[in-house]
């Protein structure tokens, strides 16, 4: 990831800077559709624990939130 190559901007935590890198990566993949959108949506499950942004339990819990299930039922 490119965020590991640059210094963290003043006023931003290292964790926030890594998160910004993941967000930019996902946005580029969503816009360009390099891989299917569903694959891009699963990137945080791998990247958040790898980049020490969130634990796998916290990340997985967000994917199992009740609002996600409401959204899936509505589709």
Short mmCIF file of N, CA and C in Angstrom, two decimals:
data_model
loop_
_atom_site.label_atom_id
_atom_site.label_comp_id
_atom_site.label_asym_id
_atom_site.label_seq_id
_atom_site.Cartn_x
_atom_site.Cartn_y
_atom_site.Cartn_z
N UNK A 1 0.83 -1.18 0.00
CA UNK A 1 0.00 0.00 0.00
C UNK A 1 0.87 1.24 0.00
N UNK A 2 0.41 2.23 -0.68
CA UNK A 2 1.17 3.47 -0.83
C UNK A 2 1.29 4.21 0.50
N UNK A 3 0.32 4.07 1.38
CA UNK A 3 0.37 4.81 2.65
C UNK A 3 1.55 4.40 3.52
N UNK A 4 2.12 3.21 3.30
CA UNK A 4 3.30 2.80 4.05
C UNK A 4 4.56 3.46 3.53
N UNK A 5 4.51 4.04 2.34
CA UNK A 5 5.68 4.67 1.75
C UNK A 5 5.84 6.13 2.15
N UNK A 6 4.77 6.75 2.62
CA UNK A 6 4.79 8.18 2.95
C UNK A 6 4.70 8.38 4.45
N UNK A 7 5.18 9.53 4.90
CA UNK A 7 5.03 9.90 6.31
C UNK A 7 3.59 10.30 6.58
N UNK A 8 3.16 10.05 7.80
CA UNK A 8 1.81 10.43 8.19
C UNK A 8 1.70 11.94 8.25
N UNK A 9 0.65 12.54 7.65
CA UNK A 9 0.49 13.99 7.71
C UNK A 9 0.33 14.48 9.15
N UNK A 10 0.72 15.69 9.39
CA UNK A 10 0.60 16.29 10.71
C UNK A 10 -0.87 16.34 11.13
N UNK A 11 -1.14 15.91 12.34
CA UNK A 11 -2.50 15.94 12.86
C UNK A 11 -3.29 14.68 12.58
N UNK A 12 -2.74 13.73 11.84
CA UNK A 12 -3.44 12.49 11.54
C UNK A 12 -2.70 11.34 12.20
N UNK A 13 -3.45 10.45 12.80
CA UNK A 13 -2.81 9.29 13.44
C UNK A 13 -2.35 8.30 12.38
N UNK A 14 -1.43 7.44 12.77
CA UNK A 14 -0.96 6.40 11.84
C UNK A 14 -2.11 5.49 11.43
N UNK A 15 -2.96 5.18 12.40
CA UNK A 15 -4.11 4.33 12.13
C UNK A 15 -5.05 4.99 11.11
N UNK A 16 -5.29 6.27 11.27
CA UNK A 16 -6.14 7.00 10.33
C UNK A 16 -5.55 7.08 8.94
N UNK A 17 -4.24 7.21 8.87
CA UNK A 17 -3.56 7.28 7.57
C UNK A 17 -3.63 5.94 6.85
N UNK A 18 -3.49 4.84 7.59
CA UNK A 18 -3.63 3.52 6.97
C UNK A 18 -5.06 3.31 6.50
N UNK A 19 -6.03 3.77 7.29
CA UNK A 19 -7.43 3.66 6.90
C UNK A 19 -7.69 4.46 5.62
N UNK A 20 -7.12 5.64 5.53
CA UNK A 20 -7.26 6.45 4.32
C UNK A 20 -6.72 5.70 3.11
N UNK A 21 -5.59 5.02 3.27
CA UNK A 21 -5.02 4.24 2.18
C UNK A 21 -5.95 3.13 1.73
N UNK A 22 -6.59 2.44 2.68
CA UNK A 22 -7.53 1.37 2.33
C UNK A 22 -8.74 1.96 1.62
N UNK A 23 -9.24 3.08 2.08
CA UNK A 23 -10.40 3.72 1.46
C UNK A 23 -10.10 4.13 0.03
N UNK A 24 -8.94 4.71 -0.20
CA UNK A 24 -8.56 5.12 -1.55
C UNK A 24 -8.42 3.90 -2.45
N UNK A 25 -7.78 2.84 -1.95
CA UNK A 25 -7.62 1.60 -2.71
C UNK A 25 -8.99 1.05 -3.10
N UNK A 26 -9.92 0.98 -2.14
CA UNK A 26 -11.25 0.45 -2.43
C UNK A 26 -11.99 1.34 -3.41
N UNK A 27 -11.88 2.65 -3.27
CA UNK A 27 -12.56 3.56 -4.19
C UNK A 27 -12.06 3.38 -5.62
N UNK A 28 -10.76 3.22 -5.78
CA UNK A 28 -10.20 3.01 -7.12
C UNK A 28 -10.73 1.70 -7.71
N UNK A 29 -10.76 0.65 -6.90
CA UNK A 29 -11.26 -0.63 -7.41
C UNK A 29 -12.76 -0.57 -7.70
N UNK A 30 -13.55 0.16 -6.89
CA UNK A 30 -14.97 0.29 -7.16
C UNK A 30 -15.21 1.06 -8.45
N UNK A 31 -14.52 2.15 -8.63
CA UNK A 31 -14.72 2.99 -9.81
C UNK A 31 -14.27 2.28 -11.07
N UNK A 32 -13.10 1.65 -11.03
CA UNK A 32 -12.57 1.02 -12.23
C UNK A 32 -13.08 -0.40 -12.44
N UNK A 33 -13.69 -0.99 -11.43
CA UNK A 33 -14.20 -2.36 -11.47
C UNK A 33 -13.13 -3.34 -11.95
N UNK A 34 -11.93 -3.21 -11.37
CA UNK A 34 -10.83 -4.12 -11.67
C UNK A 34 -11.21 -5.55 -11.29
N UNK A 35 -11.85 -5.69 -10.16
CA UNK A 35 -12.39 -6.96 -9.69
C UNK A 35 -13.87 -6.74 -9.43
N UNK A 36 -14.66 -7.81 -9.30
CA UNK A 36 -16.08 -7.61 -9.00
C UNK A 36 -16.28 -6.78 -7.72
N UNK A 37 -17.34 -6.02 -7.70
CA UNK A 37 -17.61 -5.13 -6.57
C UNK A 37 -17.73 -5.91 -5.27
N UNK A 38 -18.27 -7.12 -5.32
CA UNK A 38 -18.39 -7.93 -4.11
C UNK A 38 -17.01 -8.27 -3.53
N UNK A 39 -16.04 -8.50 -4.38
CA UNK A 39 -14.68 -8.77 -3.90
C UNK A 39 -14.11 -7.52 -3.25
N UNK A 40 -14.33 -6.38 -3.85
CA UNK A 40 -13.85 -5.12 -3.28
C UNK A 40 -14.49 -4.87 -1.92
N UNK A 41 -15.75 -5.22 -1.77
CA UNK A 41 -16.44 -5.01 -0.50
C UNK A 41 -15.88 -5.88 0.61
N UNK A 42 -15.21 -6.96 0.26
CA UNK A 42 -14.63 -7.85 1.26
C UNK A 42 -13.18 -7.49 1.62
N UNK A 43 -12.60 -6.53 0.93
CA UNK A 43 -11.22 -6.12 1.22
C UNK A 43 -10.99 -5.75 2.69
N UNK A 44 -11.90 -5.02 3.34
CA UNK A 44 -11.64 -4.66 4.74
C UNK A 44 -11.47 -5.86 5.67
N UNK A 45 -12.11 -6.98 5.35
CA UNK A 45 -11.97 -8.16 6.20
C UNK A 45 -10.52 -8.63 6.22
N UNK A 46 -9.83 -8.47 5.11
CA UNK A 46 -8.43 -8.87 5.02
C UNK A 46 -7.50 -7.72 5.43
N UNK A 47 -7.79 -6.52 4.94
CA UNK A 47 -6.86 -5.41 5.11
C UNK A 47 -6.89 -4.77 6.50
N UNK A 48 -8.05 -4.67 7.12
CA UNK A 48 -8.11 -4.02 8.43
C UNK A 48 -7.26 -4.74 9.47
N UNK A 49 -7.38 -6.08 9.61
CA UNK A 49 -6.49 -6.75 10.56
C UNK A 49 -5.03 -6.72 10.11
N UNK A 50 -4.78 -6.86 8.81
CA UNK A 50 -3.40 -6.86 8.31
C UNK A 50 -2.70 -5.53 8.56
N UNK A 51 -3.43 -4.44 8.41
CA UNK A 51 -2.87 -3.09 8.60
C UNK A 51 -3.03 -2.60 10.03
N UNK A 52 -3.54 -3.46 10.91
CA UNK A 52 -3.76 -3.13 12.32
C UNK A 52 -4.69 -1.93 12.50
N UNK A 53 -5.70 -1.85 11.65
CA UNK A 53 -6.71 -0.80 11.77
C UNK A 53 -7.79 -1.24 12.77
N UNK A 54 -8.28 -2.46 12.59
CA UNK A 54 -9.26 -3.08 13.49
C UNK A 54 -8.93 -4.56 13.60
N UNK A 55 -9.40 -5.18 14.67
CA UNK A 55 -9.20 -6.62 14.80
C UNK A 55 -10.17 -7.36 13.88
N UNK A 56 -9.90 -8.62 13.64
CA UNK A 56 -10.78 -9.41 12.78
C UNK A 56 -12.17 -9.55 13.41
N UNK A 57 -12.23 -9.58 14.75
CA UNK A 57 -13.52 -9.68 15.43
C UNK A 57 -14.34 -8.41 15.24
N UNK A 58 -13.71 -7.26 15.38
CA UNK A 58 -14.42 -5.98 15.20
C UNK A 58 -14.86 -5.82 13.75
N UNK A 59 -14.00 -6.17 12.82
CA UNK A 59 -14.34 -6.04 11.41
C UNK A 59 -15.48 -6.97 11.05
N UNK A 60 -15.38 -8.22 11.48
CA UNK A 60 -16.44 -9.19 11.19
C UNK A 60 -17.76 -8.81 11.83
N UNK A 61 -17.71 -8.22 13.01
CA UNK A 61 -18.94 -7.80 13.68
C UNK A 61 -19.66 -6.73 12.87
N UNK A 62 -18.92 -5.85 12.22
CA UNK A 62 -19.55 -4.82 11.40
C UNK A 62 -20.21 -5.42 10.16
N UNK A 63 -19.67 -6.50 9.64
CA UNK A 63 -20.30 -7.17 8.50
C UNK A 63 -21.53 -7.95 8.92
N UNK A 64 -21.67 -8.27 10.19
CA UNK A 64 -22.83 -8.99 10.69
C UNK A 64 -23.82 -8.10 11.41
N UNK A 65 -23.71 -6.80 11.26
CA UNK A 65 -24.61 -5.86 11.92
C UNK A 65 -26.03 -6.04 11.38
N UNK A 66 -27.02 -5.78 12.22
CA UNK A 66 -28.41 -6.00 11.82
C UNK A 66 -28.82 -5.16 10.62
N UNK A 67 -28.24 -3.97 10.46
CA UNK A 67 -28.61 -3.13 9.31
C UNK A 67 -28.13 -3.73 7.99
N UNK A 68 -27.04 -4.47 8.02
CA UNK A 68 -26.57 -5.14 6.82
C UNK A 68 -27.58 -6.20 6.40
N UNK A 69 -28.13 -6.93 7.37
CA UNK A 69 -29.12 -7.94 7.05
C UNK A 69 -30.41 -7.30 6.55
N UNK A 70 -30.80 -6.15 7.10
CA UNK A 70 -31.97 -5.43 6.59
C UNK A 70 -31.76 -5.04 5.13
N UNK A 71 -30.58 -4.59 4.82
CA UNK A 71 -30.26 -4.22 3.45
C UNK A 71 -30.35 -5.43 2.52
N UNK A 72 -29.82 -6.56 2.94
CA UNK A 72 -29.86 -7.76 2.11
C UNK A 72 -31.28 -8.26 1.90
N UNK A 73 -32.11 -8.17 2.93
CA UNK A 73 -33.51 -8.59 2.79
C UNK A 73 -34.24 -7.67 1.82
N UNK A 74 -33.91 -6.39 1.84
CA UNK A 74 -34.56 -5.43 0.96
C UNK A 74 -34.20 -5.58 -0.50
N UNK A 75 -33.08 -6.23 -0.78
CA UNK A 75 -32.68 -6.42 -2.17
C UNK A 75 -33.47 -7.54 -2.75
#
